[in-house]
Coordinates of C-alpha atoms in Angstrom, one line a residue:
Chain A
X1 CA 8.1 -24.4 -82.2
X2 CA 6.2 -25.3 -79.1
X3 CA 7.9 -27.0 -76.2
X4 CA 5.9 -30.1 -76.8
X5 CA 6.9 -30.3 -80.4
X6 CA 10.5 -29.7 -79.4
X7 CA 10.3 -32.6 -77.0
X8 CA 9.0 -34.8 -79.7
X9 CA 11.8 -33.7 -82.0
X10 CA 14.5 -34.4 -79.4
X11 CA 13.0 -37.9 -78.7
X12 CA 13.0 -38.7 -82.4
X13 CA 16.6 -37.6 -82.6
X14 CA 17.6 -39.8 -79.8
X15 CA 15.8 -42.8 -81.3
X16 CA 17.1 -42.3 -84.9
X17 CA 20.5 -40.8 -84.1
X18 CA 19.7 -37.8 -86.2
X19 CA 21.6 -34.6 -85.5
X20 CA 19.7 -31.4 -84.6
X21 CA 18.8 -29.1 -87.5
X22 CA 17.3 -25.7 -87.7
X23 CA 13.8 -25.0 -86.3
X24 CA 12.5 -24.7 -89.9
X25 CA 13.5 -28.2 -90.8
X26 CA 12.5 -29.8 -87.5
X27 CA 9.0 -30.7 -88.6
X28 CA 10.4 -32.3 -91.7
X29 CA 13.0 -34.1 -89.6
X30 CA 10.3 -35.4 -87.2
X31 CA 8.4 -36.9 -90.2
X32 CA 11.5 -38.5 -91.7
X33 CA 12.6 -39.7 -88.3
X34 CA 9.2 -41.3 -87.6
X35 CA 9.4 -43.0 -91.1
X36 CA 12.8 -44.3 -90.1
X37 CA 11.4 -45.7 -86.8
X38 CA 8.5 -47.3 -88.7
X39 CA 10.9 -49.0 -91.0
X40 CA 13.0 -50.3 -88.1
X41 CA 9.9 -51.5 -86.3
X42 CA 8.7 -53.4 -89.5
X43 CA 12.2 -54.9 -89.8
X44 CA 12.1 -56.0 -86.1
X45 CA 8.7 -57.5 -86.7
X46 CA 10.0 -59.4 -89.8
X47 CA 12.9 -60.7 -87.8
X48 CA 10.6 -61.7 -84.9
X49 CA 8.4 -63.5 -87.4
X50 CA 11.4 -65.3 -88.9
X51 CA 12.8 -66.2 -85.4
X52 CA 9.4 -67.4 -84.3
X53 CA 9.3 -69.7 -87.4
X54 CA 12.8 -71.0 -86.4
X55 CA 11.7 -71.6 -82.8
X56 CA 8.6 -73.4 -84.1
X57 CA 10.8 -75.5 -86.4
X58 CA 13.1 -76.5 -83.4
X59 CA 10.1 -77.2 -81.2
X60 CA 8.7 -79.5 -83.8
X61 CA 11.9 -81.5 -83.7
X62 CA 11.8 -81.6 -79.9
X63 CA 8.3 -82.9 -80.1
X64 CA 9.4 -85.6 -82.6
X65 CA 12.2 -86.6 -80.2
X66 CA 9.7 -86.8 -77.3
X67 CA 7.7 -89.2 -79.5
X68 CA 11.0 -91.2 -80.1
X69 CA 11.0 -90.2 -83.8
X70 CA 14.5 -89.3 -84.8
X71 CA 14.2 -88.6 -88.5
X72 CA 13.1 -85.0 -88.2
X73 CA 15.8 -82.3 -88.4
X74 CA 15.8 -78.7 -87.5
X75 CA 16.9 -76.3 -90.2
X76 CA 20.4 -74.8 -89.6
X77 CA 20.5 -71.5 -91.5
X78 CA 24.2 -71.0 -91.5
X79 CA 23.9 -67.7 -89.6
X80 CA 25.7 -69.4 -86.7
X81 CA 23.5 -67.6 -84.2
X82 CA 21.7 -68.9 -81.1
X83 CA 18.9 -70.5 -83.2
X84 CA 21.4 -72.3 -85.3
X85 CA 23.2 -73.6 -82.2
X86 CA 19.9 -74.8 -80.8
X87 CA 19.0 -76.5 -84.1
X88 CA 22.4 -78.0 -84.4
X89 CA 22.3 -79.3 -80.8
X90 CA 18.9 -80.8 -81.1
X91 CA 19.8 -82.5 -84.4
X92 CA 23.0 -83.9 -82.9
X93 CA 21.0 -85.2 -79.8
X94 CA 18.5 -86.8 -82.2
X95 CA 21.3 -88.6 -84.0
X96 CA 22.9 -89.8 -80.8
X97 CA 19.5 -91.0 -79.5
X98 CA 18.9 -92.8 -82.7
X99 CA 22.3 -94.5 -82.6
X100 CA 21.7 -95.5 -78.9
X101 CA 18.3 -97.0 -79.8
X102 CA 19.8 -99.0 -82.6
X103 CA 22.5 -100.2 -80.3
X104 CA 20.0 -101.1 -77.6
X105 CA 17.8 -103.0 -80.2
X106 CA 20.9 -104.9 -81.4
X107 CA 21.8 -105.8 -77.8
X108 CA 18.2 -107.0 -77.2
X109 CA 18.3 -109.2 -80.3
X110 CA 21.7 -110.5 -79.2
X111 CA 20.4 -111.4 -75.7
X112 CA 17.4 -113.1 -77.2
X113 CA 19.7 -115.1 -79.5
X114 CA 21.8 -116.1 -76.5
X115 CA 18.8 -117.3 -74.4
X116 CA 17.6 -119.2 -77.5
X117 CA 21.0 -120.9 -78.0
X118 CA 21.3 -121.7 -74.3
X119 CA 17.9 -123.3 -74.4
X120 CA 18.7 -125.2 -77.6
X121 CA 22.0 -126.4 -76.1
X122 CA 20.3 -127.6 -72.9
X123 CA 17.7 -129.4 -75.0
X124 CA 20.5 -131.1 -77.0
X125 CA 22.1 -132.2 -73.8
X126 CA 18.7 -133.5 -72.6
X127 CA 18.1 -135.4 -75.8
X128 CA 21.6 -136.9 -75.7
X129 CA 20.9 -138.2 -72.2
X130 CA 17.6 -139.5 -73.5
X131 CA 19.4 -141.4 -76.3
X132 CA 22.1 -142.7 -74.1
X133 CA 19.5 -143.9 -71.5
X134 CA 18.0 -146.2 -74.1
X135 CA 21.1 -148.4 -73.8
X136 CA 21.0 -148.6 -70.0
X137 CA 20.0 -151.9 -68.6
X138 CA 20.3 -151.1 -64.9
X139 CA 17.0 -149.5 -63.7
X140 CA 18.7 -147.3 -61.1
X141 CA 21.0 -145.8 -63.6
X142 CA 18.2 -145.2 -66.1
X143 CA 16.4 -143.2 -63.3
X144 CA 19.5 -141.1 -62.7
X145 CA 19.6 -140.2 -66.4
X146 CA 16.0 -139.3 -66.5
X147 CA 16.3 -137.2 -63.4
X148 CA 19.2 -135.3 -64.9
X149 CA 17.3 -134.9 -68.2
X150 CA 14.3 -133.4 -66.4
X151 CA 16.5 -131.0 -64.4
X152 CA 18.1 -129.8 -67.6
X153 CA 14.6 -129.4 -69.2
X154 CA 13.4 -127.3 -66.2
X155 CA 16.4 -124.9 -66.8
X156 CA 15.9 -124.9 -70.6
X157 CA 12.3 -123.9 -70.0
X158 CA 13.4 -120.8 -68.1
X159 CA 15.6 -119.7 -71.1
X160 CA 12.8 -120.4 -73.5
X161 CA 10.4 -118.2 -71.4
X162 CA 13.2 -115.5 -71.2
X163 CA 13.6 -115.1 -75.0
X164 CA 9.8 -115.2 -75.5
X165 CA 9.3 -112.5 -72.8
X166 CA 9.1 -108.8 -73.6
X167 CA 11.5 -108.0 -70.9
X168 CA 14.5 -110.3 -71.5
X169 CA 15.6 -110.3 -67.9
X170 CA 12.6 -111.8 -66.2
X171 CA 9.8 -114.4 -66.7
X172 CA 6.3 -114.7 -65.4
X173 CA 6.6 -117.7 -63.1
X174 CA 2.9 -118.4 -63.2
X175 CA 3.2 -118.9 -66.9
X176 CA 6.3 -121.0 -66.4
X177 CA 4.4 -123.4 -64.0
X178 CA 1.7 -124.2 -66.6
X179 CA 4.2 -124.9 -69.3
X180 CA 6.2 -127.0 -66.9
X181 CA 3.2 -129.1 -66.0
X182 CA 2.5 -129.8 -69.6
X183 CA 6.0 -131.1 -70.0
X184 CA 5.8 -133.2 -66.8
X185 CA 2.6 -134.8 -68.0
X186 CA 4.3 -135.8 -71.3
X187 CA 7.5 -136.9 -69.6
X188 CA 5.9 -139.2 -67.0
X189 CA 3.1 -140.2 -69.3
X190 CA 0.6 -139.7 -66.5
X191 CA -2.7 -141.4 -66.8
X192 CA -5.3 -138.7 -66.1
X193 CA -7.7 -141.4 -64.9
X194 CA -5.3 -142.3 -62.1
X195 CA -3.2 -139.3 -61.3
X196 CA -4.7 -135.8 -61.5
X197 CA -2.6 -132.7 -61.1
X198 CA -4.5 -129.8 -59.7
X199 CA -3.1 -126.4 -60.2
X200 CA -4.1 -123.5 -58.0
X201 CA -1.9 -120.6 -59.1
X202 CA -2.3 -116.9 -58.6
X203 CA -3.8 -115.5 -61.8
X204 CA -1.6 -112.4 -61.7
X205 CA 1.8 -112.5 -63.3
X206 CA 4.7 -112.8 -60.9
X207 CA 8.0 -111.9 -62.5
X208 CA 11.2 -113.6 -61.5
X209 CA 14.7 -112.8 -62.6
X210 CA 16.8 -115.6 -63.9
X211 CA 18.6 -115.9 -60.5
X212 CA 15.3 -116.8 -58.9
X213 CA 13.6 -118.5 -61.8
X214 CA 16.2 -121.2 -62.3
X215 CA 16.3 -122.4 -58.6
X216 CA 12.5 -122.2 -58.4
X217 CA 12.1 -124.1 -61.7
X218 CA 14.5 -126.8 -60.3
X219 CA 12.7 -127.0 -57.0
X220 CA 9.3 -127.3 -58.8
X221 CA 10.8 -130.1 -60.9
X222 CA 12.1 -132.0 -57.9
X223 CA 8.8 -131.7 -56.0
X224 CA 6.5 -132.7 -58.8
X225 CA 8.9 -135.4 -60.0
X226 CA 9.1 -136.8 -56.5
X227 CA 5.3 -137.1 -56.3
X228 CA 5.0 -138.6 -59.8
X229 CA 7.7 -141.2 -59.1
X230 CA 7.1 -142.3 -55.6
X231 CA 3.7 -141.2 -54.3
X232 CA 1.6 -143.6 -56.3
X233 CA 3.2 -147.0 -56.6
X234 CA 1.5 -150.0 -58.1
X235 CA -1.0 -148.0 -60.1
X236 CA -2.5 -146.2 -57.1
X237 CA -5.0 -143.5 -57.8
X238 CA -4.3 -140.1 -56.4
X239 CA -3.9 -136.4 -56.8
X240 CA -1.0 -134.0 -56.9
X241 CA -1.8 -130.4 -55.8
X242 CA 0.3 -127.4 -56.8
X243 CA -0.2 -124.0 -55.3
X244 CA 1.6 -120.9 -56.1
X245 CA 0.8 -117.5 -54.8
X246 CA 1.7 -114.6 -52.5
X247 CA 0.8 -114.5 -48.8
X248 CA 1.4 -112.2 -45.9
X249 CA 4.5 -113.0 -44.0
X250 CA 4.1 -110.1 -41.6
X251 CA 2.0 -106.9 -41.6
X252 CA 4.2 -105.2 -44.2
X253 CA 6.1 -108.1 -45.8
X254 CA 4.7 -110.5 -48.4
X255 CA 6.2 -113.9 -49.4
X256 CA 5.8 -116.3 -52.2
X257 CA 4.4 -119.7 -51.5
X258 CA 5.2 -122.7 -53.7
X259 CA 3.5 -125.8 -52.4
X260 CA 3.4 -129.2 -53.9
X261 CA 1.4 -131.9 -52.1
X262 CA 0.0 -135.3 -52.9
X263 CA -2.3 -137.8 -51.2
X264 CA 0.1 -140.7 -51.9
X265 CA 1.9 -143.1 -49.7
X266 CA 4.1 -140.3 -48.2
X267 CA 7.8 -140.2 -47.6
X268 CA 9.0 -142.9 -45.3
X269 CA 9.2 -141.8 -41.6
X270 CA 12.9 -142.8 -41.3
X271 CA 14.0 -140.3 -44.0
X272 CA 15.2 -137.1 -42.6
X273 CA 15.2 -134.6 -45.5
X274 CA 17.9 -132.5 -43.8
X275 CA 20.2 -135.5 -43.6
X276 CA 19.6 -137.6 -46.7
X277 CA 21.7 -139.1 -49.5
X278 CA 19.0 -138.4 -52.0
X279 CA 20.4 -135.8 -54.5
X280 CA 16.8 -134.5 -55.2
X281 CA 16.2 -133.7 -51.5
X282 CA 19.7 -132.3 -51.1
X283 CA 19.0 -130.0 -54.1
X284 CA 15.8 -128.8 -52.5
X285 CA 17.6 -127.7 -49.4
X286 CA 20.4 -126.1 -51.4
X287 CA 18.2 -124.3 -53.9
X288 CA 15.8 -123.2 -51.2
X289 CA 18.7 -121.5 -49.4
X290 CA 19.9 -119.9 -52.6
X291 CA 16.7 -117.9 -52.9
X292 CA 16.5 -117.1 -49.2
X293 CA 13.6 -119.5 -48.8
X294 CA 12.3 -121.9 -46.1
X295 CA 11.2 -125.4 -47.0
X296 CA 8.8 -127.2 -44.7
X297 CA 7.7 -130.9 -45.1
X298 CA 4.3 -131.9 -43.7
X299 CA 3.8 -135.7 -43.7
X300 CA 0.3 -135.8 -42.0
X301 CA -1.6 -136.6 -45.1
X302 CA 0.6 -137.9 -47.9
X303 CA 3.4 -135.4 -48.6
X304 CA 3.2 -131.7 -48.5
X305 CA 6.3 -129.5 -49.3
X306 CA 5.9 -125.8 -48.7
X307 CA 8.5 -123.4 -49.9
X308 CA 8.2 -119.8 -48.8
X309 CA 10.5 -117.2 -50.0
X310 CA 10.7 -113.4 -50.0
X311 CA 8.9 -111.3 -52.6
X312 CA 11.2 -109.2 -54.7
X313 CA 9.7 -106.4 -56.6
X314 CA 10.8 -106.2 -60.2
Chain B
X1 CA 47.2 -58.1 -81.7
X2 CA 48.8 -60.9 -83.7
X3 CA 47.6 -64.3 -82.4
X4 CA 50.2 -66.9 -81.6
X5 CA 48.6 -69.3 -84.1
X6 CA 48.9 -66.7 -86.9
X7 CA 52.7 -66.5 -86.5
X8 CA 53.5 -70.1 -87.1
X9 CA 51.4 -71.4 -90.0
X10 CA 54.4 -72.8 -91.8
X11 CA 54.1 -76.1 -93.5
X12 CA 50.4 -76.3 -93.0
X13 CA 48.2 -79.0 -94.4
X14 CA 45.1 -77.6 -96.1
X15 CA 41.9 -79.5 -96.6
X16 CA 38.3 -78.6 -97.5
X17 CA 37.3 -78.0 -93.8
X18 CA 40.6 -77.8 -91.9
X19 CA 43.9 -76.1 -91.8
X20 CA 46.4 -78.1 -89.8
X21 CA 50.0 -77.2 -88.8
X22 CA 52.6 -77.7 -86.2
X23 CA 53.6 -74.6 -84.1
X24 CA 57.1 -73.9 -83.1
X25 CA 55.9 -74.0 -79.5
X26 CA 55.4 -77.8 -79.6
X27 CA 51.6 -77.6 -80.1
X28 CA 49.8 -79.0 -83.1
X29 CA 47.0 -76.7 -84.4
X30 CA 43.9 -77.5 -86.4
X31 CA 41.5 -74.8 -87.4
X32 CA 38.0 -75.4 -88.8
X33 CA 37.5 -73.1 -91.8
X34 CA 34.7 -70.5 -91.5
X35 CA 31.2 -71.9 -92.0
X36 CA 32.6 -75.4 -92.7
X37 CA 30.3 -78.4 -92.4
X38 CA 32.5 -81.2 -91.3
X39 CA 31.8 -84.6 -92.8
X40 CA 33.4 -88.0 -92.4
X41 CA 35.9 -87.5 -95.2
X42 CA 37.1 -84.2 -93.6
X43 CA 37.4 -85.9 -90.2
X44 CA 39.5 -88.7 -91.7
X45 CA 41.6 -86.2 -93.6
X46 CA 42.2 -84.3 -90.4
X47 CA 43.4 -87.4 -88.6
X48 CA 45.8 -88.2 -91.4
X49 CA 47.1 -84.6 -91.5
X50 CA 47.8 -84.7 -87.7
X51 CA 49.5 -88.1 -88.1
X52 CA 51.6 -86.7 -91.0
X53 CA 52.6 -83.6 -89.2
X54 CA 53.4 -85.3 -85.9
X55 CA 55.6 -88.0 -87.4
X56 CA 56.8 -90.2 -84.5
X57 CA 56.1 -87.6 -81.8
X58 CA 53.1 -86.9 -79.6
X59 CA 51.8 -83.3 -79.5
X60 CA 49.0 -81.5 -77.6
X61 CA 46.4 -80.3 -80.0
X62 CA 44.5 -77.0 -80.3
X63 CA 41.3 -77.4 -82.2
X64 CA 39.8 -74.1 -83.3
X65 CA 36.1 -74.7 -83.7
X66 CA 35.2 -71.0 -83.8
X67 CA 34.2 -71.1 -87.5
X68 CA 32.4 -74.4 -87.6
X69 CA 28.9 -74.5 -89.0
X70 CA 28.0 -78.2 -88.4
X71 CA 29.4 -81.7 -88.1
X72 CA 27.9 -85.0 -89.2
X73 CA 27.3 -87.9 -86.8
X74 CA 29.8 -90.0 -88.8
X75 CA 32.5 -87.3 -88.4
X76 CA 31.7 -87.1 -84.7
X77 CA 32.0 -90.8 -84.3
X78 CA 35.3 -90.8 -86.1
X79 CA 36.7 -88.2 -83.8
X80 CA 35.4 -90.1 -80.8
X81 CA 37.1 -93.4 -81.8
X82 CA 39.7 -94.3 -79.2
X83 CA 41.6 -96.5 -81.6
X84 CA 42.0 -93.5 -84.0
X85 CA 45.2 -92.7 -82.0
X86 CA 46.5 -89.7 -83.7
X87 CA 49.7 -88.6 -82.0
X88 CA 47.9 -86.4 -79.4
X89 CA 48.6 -85.9 -75.7
X90 CA 45.7 -83.5 -74.9
X91 CA 43.1 -81.5 -76.7
X92 CA 42.0 -77.9 -76.2
X93 CA 38.8 -77.0 -78.0
X94 CA 38.5 -73.3 -78.9
X95 CA 34.9 -72.2 -79.0
X96 CA 33.2 -68.9 -79.5
X97 CA 30.0 -69.0 -81.6
X98 CA 26.9 -70.6 -80.1
X99 CA 27.3 -73.5 -82.6
X100 CA 30.9 -74.1 -81.7
X101 CA 29.9 -74.1 -78.0
X102 CA 27.3 -76.8 -78.7
X103 CA 29.7 -78.9 -80.8
X104 CA 32.6 -78.5 -78.2
X105 CA 30.3 -79.6 -75.4
X106 CA 29.2 -82.6 -77.4
X107 CA 32.8 -83.7 -77.6
X108 CA 33.1 -83.3 -73.9
X109 CA 29.9 -85.0 -73.0
X110 CA 29.2 -87.8 -75.5
X111 CA 32.6 -88.7 -76.6
X112 CA 34.9 -89.8 -73.8
X113 CA 38.3 -89.1 -75.1
X114 CA 41.4 -91.2 -74.2
X115 CA 43.3 -87.9 -73.5
X116 CA 42.5 -84.8 -71.5
X117 CA 40.1 -82.5 -73.3
X118 CA 39.1 -79.0 -72.2
X119 CA 37.0 -76.2 -73.7
X120 CA 38.4 -72.6 -74.0
X121 CA 37.1 -69.4 -75.3
X122 CA 40.5 -67.8 -75.0
X123 CA 43.4 -69.0 -77.2
X124 CA 46.2 -67.9 -74.9
X125 CA 44.6 -69.7 -72.0
X126 CA 44.2 -72.8 -74.2
X127 CA 47.8 -72.7 -75.2
X128 CA 49.0 -72.2 -71.7
X129 CA 47.0 -75.3 -70.6
X130 CA 48.2 -77.4 -73.6
X131 CA 51.9 -76.5 -72.9
X132 CA 51.6 -78.7 -69.7
X133 CA 51.3 -81.7 -72.1
X134 CA 54.0 -80.6 -74.6
X135 CA 57.2 -82.5 -74.8
X136 CA 60.4 -80.4 -75.1
X137 CA 61.2 -79.7 -78.8
X138 CA 64.1 -81.5 -80.4

């Protein structure tokens, strides 16, 4: 036997584990050994094919999870090998994710329900005040009831917007303003031929969390109510202007501007808004501070209140 | 070598998926049967078995997960319940196969137990750790 053939024979022996035989049988042994190797290779190929199918199966489930679909399950063969462990792990993760999603949805529904109930309860309080006010004979007391009713409605509107919003933790304040003005028109029964409300609000949505939305809603209520009640006595004709938008405070800092002005008779000069007995004006100071804002009164042409407060990114 | 757990399987409680018994070393043992797929009924049965074995005492628990094939979400949730309160002071999870490794880590990661839990691949080390939580035998 040539050296080359002998080398091949030795290599086959090493690969198959066959023991050396006589020279005469070596050729036969090489053929049998190669057949054995071929069989093994085919077996490995079959295994690879099976494993590749299992990997594909697991990958499909991962893709489903990435698409937030949790019903797909990877097949666990029962071999308790690495592929089974991967399949088991991915299945269990899917089940946990599904449970978390259900739990999150339940919480969201619950939160919506809470905002809805808060709004309903506030509306009930507002209606009760309304009913009770019908029996009041003293005009001053009636006013107080109405003011309280409007404040409650301003807060109820925030909760209404919250449960209607996609994100239950914030509302679009631009949208709030337009709903609020509809309510104010109904409430004060404003005659459009005499008093016109002009709204100039940024068209972009500006989202406020409840902590900002409630004080801003109350401030808006105080300012617009103030103009509606006092600016145009004795059927005077006039305008109420409402501006809401974002302006530059400094080069890198923006601020919200909420401005309510009217061309009415103006606040009497002797009233100092920082030292007043009026609950409405006291509230403006207090609520303005609560949101880190600055309230400025301009009396040059009617009344112009400008509230500026920092922009928070939500 | 004879394992410690093999020497003390007296008065064991057998169920479809578990064998549970109290060792004479003050440790409670529960072993998942080979290729068992643990379901809610198995998990509840296991809790009952541990309660029955423990009586009015609290024992550390060795859970041998080596043979486990799978476990359902309901069964996992049952084991994760804090109010389940079987008489356990600590849990050592014995793992070996890739599947048992995954399941063991699930218990560590997703289910925050009220008692200390640790994973082991070595039974002797697990027992030595559990003994720190064992009360002296009566």
